[in-house]
Amino acid sequence: MSVLVTGGAGYIGSHMTLGLLARGEEVVVVDDLSTGFDWAIPEGVTFAKGDIGDAAFLEAVFAEHRPETVLHLAGSLLVEESVADPLRYYANNTVASHILIATAVRHGVPHFVFSSSAAVYGMPGSEPVRETAELRPVSPYGRSKLMTEMMLEDVARAHPMRYAALRYFNVAGADPEGRAGESTHSSTHLVKVACETAFGLRDHVSIFGSDYPTPDGTAVRDYIHVTDLAAAHLDAIAYLRRGGESLVSNVGYGRGFSVREVLETVRRVHGQDFDIRSAGRRAGDPAMIVADGSTAREMLGWTPKYDDLPTIVAHALRWEDRLRFRNQR
């Protein structure tokens, strides 16, 4: 029996496979390499290249590898892009998830862990948001994630499958041992963009909106180290295997930093200045969103190790330095 990881060649997926291998799991990665990289898949992992929206492909993978757990990380993830091209997001995130869940049900998979998002909350306000908050996504990206959560809830009532839907906040950083990191071309993630700018790979970094009702006028987010996020998935698998009931859980530290604070941290850790420019707000961006992470800590036993913004930035900078030399070879 194996753990099947969709999107396992991507940023979060590559860290996820490292964590699974460290726990002695048999890992199968499914990825179409549209944004991931085959070199990011660690040795010892079985790789099946293909689209999770391809039912025949998935059927063959499940029949051959008989996964006991599915970790569903694949999908499109840019809020602004989803506003411009909503049908792509409903196809990649919702329709493809339906095909994956249906295949898992046919093959009797008992455990399913889903990569959801804080975008399901929409514009929650200034207080740390709990899982019980009203769900009012304001972008097709957020709605597509919420639709998959709803499918899982209904499927778990009708079939012997239990699931954990983990609502990510802002993922950043890189593997502390330097084995993996965010390698996506043209990323919009703030820490990644700032690190690229610090190394001269971009000529500037933009602040999208400086008139939000926040202390310094820029948007506030809860930044979580990618290795801590991967650990939450491992804890969710262990929870489900112990017989835990299906659950929805935030994964965040419960503390927010503004865009300006993040950029100043990158400047300080890197040790050099870089060009920062102001731009208008992006569609679908809330002023502030910070997690109440008590469910993950109390129900899953999640204990983060890297809850420190300078550490997150230092790991991201080290990976960016390695990546730029890799790309020159």
Short mmCIF file of C-alpha atoms in Angstrom, two decimals:
data_model
loop_
_atom_site.label_atom_id
_atom_site.label_comp_id
_atom_site.label_asym_id
_atom_site.label_seq_id
_atom_site.Cartn_x
_atom_site.Cartn_y
_atom_site.Cartn_z
CA MET A 1 0.00 0.00 0.00
CA SER A 2 1.26 3.46 -0.83
CA VAL A 3 0.62 7.19 -0.41
CA LEU A 4 -0.30 8.86 -3.70
CA VAL A 5 0.71 12.53 -3.92
CA THR A 6 -0.84 14.62 -6.67
CA GLY A 7 1.31 17.62 -7.57
CA GLY A 8 4.28 15.93 -5.94
CA ALA A 9 6.81 17.55 -8.29
CA GLY A 10 5.80 21.03 -7.18
CA TYR A 11 6.83 23.34 -4.35
CA ILE A 12 4.79 21.86 -1.50
CA GLY A 13 4.70 18.40 -3.06
CA SER A 14 8.49 18.04 -3.13
CA HIS A 15 8.66 18.83 0.60
CA MET A 16 5.79 16.46 1.20
CA THR A 17 7.56 13.55 -0.47
CA LEU A 18 10.70 14.20 1.57
CA GLY A 19 8.64 14.00 4.75
CA LEU A 20 6.88 10.82 3.67
CA LEU A 21 10.14 9.11 2.73
CA ALA A 22 11.63 10.05 6.10
CA ARG A 23 8.74 8.17 7.74
CA GLY A 24 9.32 5.08 5.62
CA GLU A 25 6.26 5.48 3.40
CA GLU A 26 5.99 4.10 -0.12
CA VAL A 27 5.32 7.18 -2.24
CA VAL A 28 3.78 7.55 -5.69
CA VAL A 29 3.84 11.01 -7.28
CA VAL A 30 1.34 12.01 -9.97
CA ASP A 31 2.19 15.27 -11.74
CA ASP A 32 1.82 16.63 -15.27
CA LEU A 33 4.92 18.85 -14.81
CA SER A 34 3.02 21.93 -15.98
CA THR A 35 4.48 23.83 -13.01
CA GLY A 36 6.54 21.12 -11.29
CA PHE A 37 9.94 19.65 -12.10
CA ASP A 38 10.92 16.00 -12.41
CA TRP A 39 14.27 16.77 -10.73
CA ALA A 40 12.35 17.86 -7.62
CA ILE A 41 11.08 14.30 -7.07
CA PRO A 42 13.42 12.56 -4.60
CA GLU A 43 15.05 9.21 -5.28
CA GLY A 44 12.97 6.31 -4.06
CA VAL A 45 9.69 7.82 -5.24
CA THR A 46 7.62 6.28 -8.04
CA PHE A 47 6.64 8.88 -10.63
CA ALA A 48 3.62 8.71 -12.95
CA LYS A 49 3.48 11.64 -15.37
CA GLY A 50 -0.06 12.63 -16.27
CA ASP A 51 -3.08 14.84 -15.67
CA ILE A 52 -5.42 14.06 -12.76
CA GLY A 53 -8.24 15.21 -15.02
CA ASP A 54 -7.55 12.15 -17.20
CA ALA A 55 -9.80 9.43 -15.73
CA ALA A 56 -8.22 6.58 -17.69
CA PHE A 57 -4.72 7.59 -16.59
CA LEU A 58 -5.78 7.79 -12.96
CA GLU A 59 -7.57 4.45 -13.13
CA ALA A 60 -4.37 2.78 -14.33
CA VAL A 61 -2.27 4.43 -11.58
CA PHE A 62 -4.68 3.40 -8.82
CA ALA A 63 -4.96 -0.15 -10.17
CA GLU A 64 -1.19 -0.57 -10.26
CA HIS A 65 -0.23 1.08 -6.98
CA ARG A 66 -3.35 0.61 -4.80
CA PRO A 67 -2.84 3.70 -2.62
CA GLU A 68 -4.05 3.59 0.96
CA THR A 69 -3.90 7.39 1.27
CA VAL A 70 -4.29 10.19 -1.27
CA LEU A 71 -2.59 13.55 -0.69
CA HIS A 72 -4.19 15.94 -3.16
CA LEU A 73 -1.91 18.94 -3.75
CA ALA A 74 -2.34 19.46 -7.50
CA GLY A 75 -4.20 22.45 -8.88
CA SER A 76 -4.03 26.07 -10.02
CA LEU A 77 -3.43 28.56 -7.24
CA LEU A 78 -3.26 32.21 -8.29
CA VAL A 79 -6.15 34.38 -7.09
CA GLU A 80 -5.75 37.13 -9.68
CA GLU A 81 -5.39 34.62 -12.51
CA SER A 82 -8.55 32.85 -11.38
CA VAL A 83 -10.48 36.11 -11.64
CA ALA A 84 -9.29 36.52 -15.24
CA ASP A 85 -9.79 32.88 -16.24
CA PRO A 86 -12.37 31.28 -13.93
CA LEU A 87 -13.24 28.33 -16.16
CA ARG A 88 -9.64 27.13 -16.09
CA TYR A 89 -9.77 27.09 -12.29
CA TYR A 90 -13.06 25.23 -12.11
CA ALA A 91 -11.63 22.68 -14.56
CA ASN A 92 -8.23 22.25 -12.92
CA ASN A 93 -9.36 22.47 -9.30
CA THR A 94 -12.96 21.31 -9.14
CA VAL A 95 -13.60 19.01 -12.09
CA ALA A 96 -10.21 17.30 -11.78
CA SER A 97 -10.75 16.87 -8.04
CA HIS A 98 -14.10 15.20 -8.77
CA ILE A 99 -12.35 12.71 -11.06
CA LEU A 100 -9.67 12.02 -8.45
CA ILE A 101 -12.16 11.56 -5.60
CA ALA A 102 -14.37 9.30 -7.72
CA THR A 103 -11.35 7.14 -8.59
CA ALA A 104 -10.35 6.94 -4.93
CA VAL A 105 -13.87 5.84 -3.99
CA ARG A 106 -13.92 3.13 -6.67
CA HIS A 107 -10.65 1.76 -5.33
CA GLY A 108 -11.73 1.87 -1.69
CA VAL A 109 -9.16 4.42 -0.54
CA PRO A 110 -9.93 5.04 3.15
CA HIS A 111 -7.91 8.25 3.73
CA PHE A 112 -7.81 11.48 1.73
CA VAL A 113 -5.90 14.68 2.63
CA PHE A 114 -6.79 17.76 0.61
CA SER A 115 -4.82 20.94 0.01
CA SER A 116 -7.41 23.64 0.61
CA SER A 117 -6.87 27.35 1.18
CA ALA A 118 -7.59 30.29 3.43
CA ALA A 119 -9.17 31.81 0.30
CA VAL A 120 -12.39 29.98 1.24
CA TYR A 121 -12.94 32.65 3.94
CA GLY A 122 -12.90 35.62 1.58
CA MET A 123 -12.59 38.86 3.59
CA PRO A 124 -12.73 37.64 7.19
CA GLY A 125 -11.64 40.77 9.09
CA SER A 126 -8.81 41.50 11.50
CA GLU A 127 -9.23 38.68 14.03
CA PRO A 128 -7.60 35.25 13.62
CA VAL A 129 -10.09 33.23 11.58
CA ARG A 130 -11.47 29.92 12.88
CA GLU A 131 -12.74 27.03 10.79
CA THR A 132 -16.27 27.86 11.96
CA ALA A 133 -16.17 31.30 10.33
CA GLU A 134 -18.58 32.08 7.52
CA LEU A 135 -17.23 30.90 4.17
CA ARG A 136 -17.47 33.71 1.62
CA PRO A 137 -14.77 33.22 -1.02
CA VAL A 138 -14.40 36.22 -3.31
CA SER A 139 -12.42 34.58 -6.12
CA PRO A 140 -12.94 31.58 -8.41
CA TYR A 141 -9.81 30.11 -6.81
CA GLY A 142 -11.39 30.22 -3.35
CA ARG A 143 -14.72 28.94 -4.64
CA SER A 144 -13.04 26.06 -6.48
CA LYS A 145 -11.33 24.99 -3.25
CA LEU A 146 -14.56 25.26 -1.28
CA MET A 147 -16.40 23.15 -3.86
CA THR A 148 -13.87 20.36 -3.40
CA GLU A 149 -14.26 20.56 0.38
CA MET A 150 -18.02 20.20 -0.09
CA MET A 151 -17.55 17.19 -2.36
CA LEU A 152 -15.35 15.50 0.22
CA GLU A 153 -17.86 16.16 2.98
CA ASP A 154 -20.66 14.58 0.97
CA VAL A 155 -18.55 11.65 -0.22
CA ALA A 156 -17.41 10.87 3.33
CA ARG A 157 -21.06 10.59 4.38
CA ALA A 158 -21.87 8.18 1.56
CA HIS A 159 -18.69 6.05 1.43
CA PRO A 160 -16.12 4.61 3.87
CA MET A 161 -13.63 7.41 3.29
CA ARG A 162 -12.42 9.89 5.89
CA TYR A 163 -10.65 13.08 4.96
CA ALA A 164 -8.72 16.07 6.27
CA ALA A 165 -9.04 19.36 4.41
CA LEU A 166 -6.13 21.61 5.37
CA ARG A 167 -6.67 25.30 4.75
CA TYR A 168 -3.25 26.76 3.96
CA PHE A 169 -2.31 30.30 4.75
CA ASN A 170 0.77 31.87 3.05
CA VAL A 171 3.37 29.21 2.43
CA ALA A 172 7.01 30.33 2.21
CA GLY A 173 10.57 29.21 2.87
CA ALA A 174 12.43 26.08 1.78
CA ASP A 175 13.70 22.80 3.13
CA PRO A 176 16.10 23.55 6.02
CA GLU A 177 18.58 21.03 4.57
CA GLY A 178 18.49 22.75 1.17
CA ARG A 179 17.00 19.78 -0.68
CA ALA A 180 13.89 21.52 -2.03
CA GLY A 181 12.30 24.92 -2.39
CA GLU A 182 10.02 27.01 -4.58
CA SER A 183 11.30 26.77 -8.15
CA THR A 184 8.24 27.91 -10.10
CA HIS A 185 8.87 30.35 -12.92
CA SER A 186 7.08 33.71 -12.61
CA SER A 187 5.89 33.07 -9.05
CA THR A 188 3.69 35.69 -7.39
CA HIS A 189 4.45 34.60 -3.80
CA LEU A 190 5.85 37.59 -1.93
CA VAL A 191 8.82 35.93 -0.21
CA LYS A 192 9.87 34.20 -3.45
CA VAL A 193 9.54 37.40 -5.49
CA ALA A 194 11.48 39.42 -2.91
CA CYS A 195 14.28 36.83 -2.83
CA GLU A 196 14.53 36.84 -6.62
CA THR A 197 14.68 40.64 -6.58
CA ALA A 198 17.37 40.60 -3.89
CA PHE A 199 19.51 38.41 -6.17
CA GLY A 200 18.91 40.63 -9.19
CA LEU A 201 16.66 38.18 -11.02
CA ARG A 202 13.87 40.78 -11.10
CA ASP A 203 14.36 44.51 -11.36
CA HIS A 204 11.83 45.33 -8.62
CA VAL A 205 9.17 43.99 -6.31
CA SER A 206 5.71 45.59 -6.20
CA ILE A 207 3.54 46.35 -3.20
CA PHE A 208 -0.01 45.78 -4.41
CA GLY A 209 -2.02 48.25 -2.36
CA SER A 210 -0.75 50.61 0.34
CA ASP A 211 -4.11 51.95 1.50
CA TYR A 212 -5.50 48.94 3.36
CA PRO A 213 -6.91 49.45 6.89
CA THR A 214 -3.79 47.91 8.46
CA PRO A 215 -1.05 49.48 10.63
CA ASP A 216 1.21 50.37 7.68
CA GLY A 217 -1.40 50.31 4.90
CA THR A 218 -0.16 47.08 3.30
CA ALA A 219 -1.84 43.68 3.39
CA VAL A 220 -1.18 41.39 6.36
CA ARG A 221 -0.73 37.62 6.00
CA ASP A 222 0.12 34.60 8.14
CA TYR A 223 3.34 33.17 6.64
CA ILE A 224 3.98 29.47 7.33
CA HIS A 225 7.20 27.58 6.65
CA VAL A 226 6.69 24.93 3.97
CA THR A 227 8.35 22.25 6.13
CA ASP A 228 5.89 22.94 8.95
CA LEU A 229 3.07 22.69 6.41
CA ALA A 230 4.36 19.32 5.23
CA ALA A 231 4.51 18.18 8.85
CA ALA A 232 0.82 19.07 9.26
CA HIS A 233 -0.02 16.71 6.38
CA LEU A 234 1.97 13.91 7.98
CA ASP A 235 0.11 14.55 11.23
CA ALA A 236 -3.21 14.49 9.36
CA ILE A 237 -2.37 11.10 7.83
CA ALA A 238 -1.45 9.71 11.25
CA TYR A 239 -4.69 11.15 12.70
CA LEU A 240 -6.84 9.49 10.05
CA ARG A 241 -5.01 6.18 10.42
CA ARG A 242 -5.70 6.26 14.16
CA GLY A 243 -9.38 6.34 13.33
CA GLY A 244 -9.92 10.10 13.57
CA GLU A 245 -13.08 11.52 12.08
CA SER A 246 -13.05 13.73 9.00
CA LEU A 247 -12.04 17.30 9.77
CA VAL A 248 -11.25 20.71 8.35
CA SER A 249 -8.26 22.51 9.81
CA ASN A 250 -6.40 25.76 9.28
CA VAL A 251 -2.63 25.49 8.98
CA GLY A 252 -1.04 28.75 10.07
CA TYR A 253 0.84 30.24 12.98
CA GLY A 254 -1.76 32.75 14.16
CA ARG A 255 0.47 35.77 13.64
CA GLY A 256 0.50 38.16 10.70
CA PHE A 257 3.14 40.26 8.96
CA SER A 258 2.52 43.10 6.54
CA VAL A 259 4.01 43.25 3.06
CA ARG A 260 6.38 45.99 4.20
CA GLU A 261 7.50 43.93 7.19
CA VAL A 262 8.26 40.95 4.95
CA LEU A 263 10.23 43.06 2.48
CA GLU A 264 12.21 44.70 5.28
CA THR A 265 13.01 41.23 6.68
CA VAL A 266 14.29 40.09 3.28
CA ARG A 267 16.43 43.24 3.02
CA ARG A 268 17.86 42.71 6.50
CA VAL A 269 18.57 38.97 6.14
CA HIS A 270 20.01 39.35 2.63
CA GLY A 271 22.06 42.37 3.66
CA GLN A 272 21.43 44.49 0.57
CA ASP A 273 18.80 46.90 -0.63
CA PHE A 274 16.56 46.34 -3.67
CA ASP A 275 13.93 48.29 -5.58
CA ILE A 276 10.42 48.34 -4.09
CA ARG A 277 7.58 50.03 -5.98
CA SER A 278 3.95 50.77 -5.23
CA ALA A 279 1.11 49.41 -7.37
CA GLY A 280 -2.68 49.19 -7.17
CA ARG A 281 -4.56 46.54 -5.27
CA ARG A 282 -5.07 43.13 -6.91
CA ALA A 283 -8.56 41.74 -7.38
CA GLY A 284 -9.60 39.32 -4.64
CA ASP A 285 -6.95 40.31 -2.07
CA PRO A 286 -8.21 40.78 1.51
CA ALA A 287 -6.60 43.37 3.75
CA MET A 288 -5.73 40.86 6.46
CA ILE A 289 -6.04 37.13 6.99
CA VAL A 290 -4.46 35.32 9.91
CA ALA A 291 -5.14 31.77 11.08
CA ASP A 292 -6.49 30.46 14.31
CA GLY A 293 -4.34 27.32 14.25
CA SER A 294 -5.66 25.67 17.39
CA THR A 295 -7.44 22.81 15.57
CA ALA A 296 -4.23 21.58 13.94
CA ARG A 297 -2.37 21.74 17.24
CA GLU A 298 -5.10 20.14 19.35
CA MET A 299 -6.60 17.57 16.96
CA LEU A 300 -3.62 16.65 14.80
CA GLY A 301 -0.90 17.19 17.39
CA TRP A 302 0.88 19.57 15.03
CA THR A 303 3.90 21.29 16.57
CA PRO A 304 5.57 23.77 14.19
CA LYS A 305 9.36 24.15 14.34
CA TYR A 306 10.01 27.16 12.12
CA ASP A 307 7.59 29.84 13.34
CA ASP A 308 10.04 32.68 12.74
CA LEU A 309 9.95 35.04 9.77
CA PRO A 310 13.73 35.64 9.54
CA THR A 311 14.27 31.86 9.49
CA ILE A 312 11.68 31.43 6.75
CA VAL A 313 13.37 34.16 4.72
CA ALA A 314 16.88 32.78 5.32
CA HIS A 315 15.85 29.34 4.06
CA ALA A 316 14.15 30.88 1.02
CA LEU A 317 17.23 32.98 0.20
CA ARG A 318 19.54 30.00 0.51
CA TRP A 319 17.36 28.00 -1.87
CA GLU A 320 17.18 30.89 -4.34
CA ASP A 321 20.96 31.13 -4.31
CA ARG A 322 21.25 27.41 -5.10
CA LEU A 323 18.55 27.58 -7.73
CA ARG A 324 20.10 30.42 -9.71
CA PHE A 325 23.38 28.52 -10.03
CA ARG A 326 21.50 25.36 -10.99
CA ASN A 327 19.71 27.27 -13.75
CA GLN A 328 23.01 28.60 -15.09
CA ARG A 329 24.38 25.09 -15.67
#
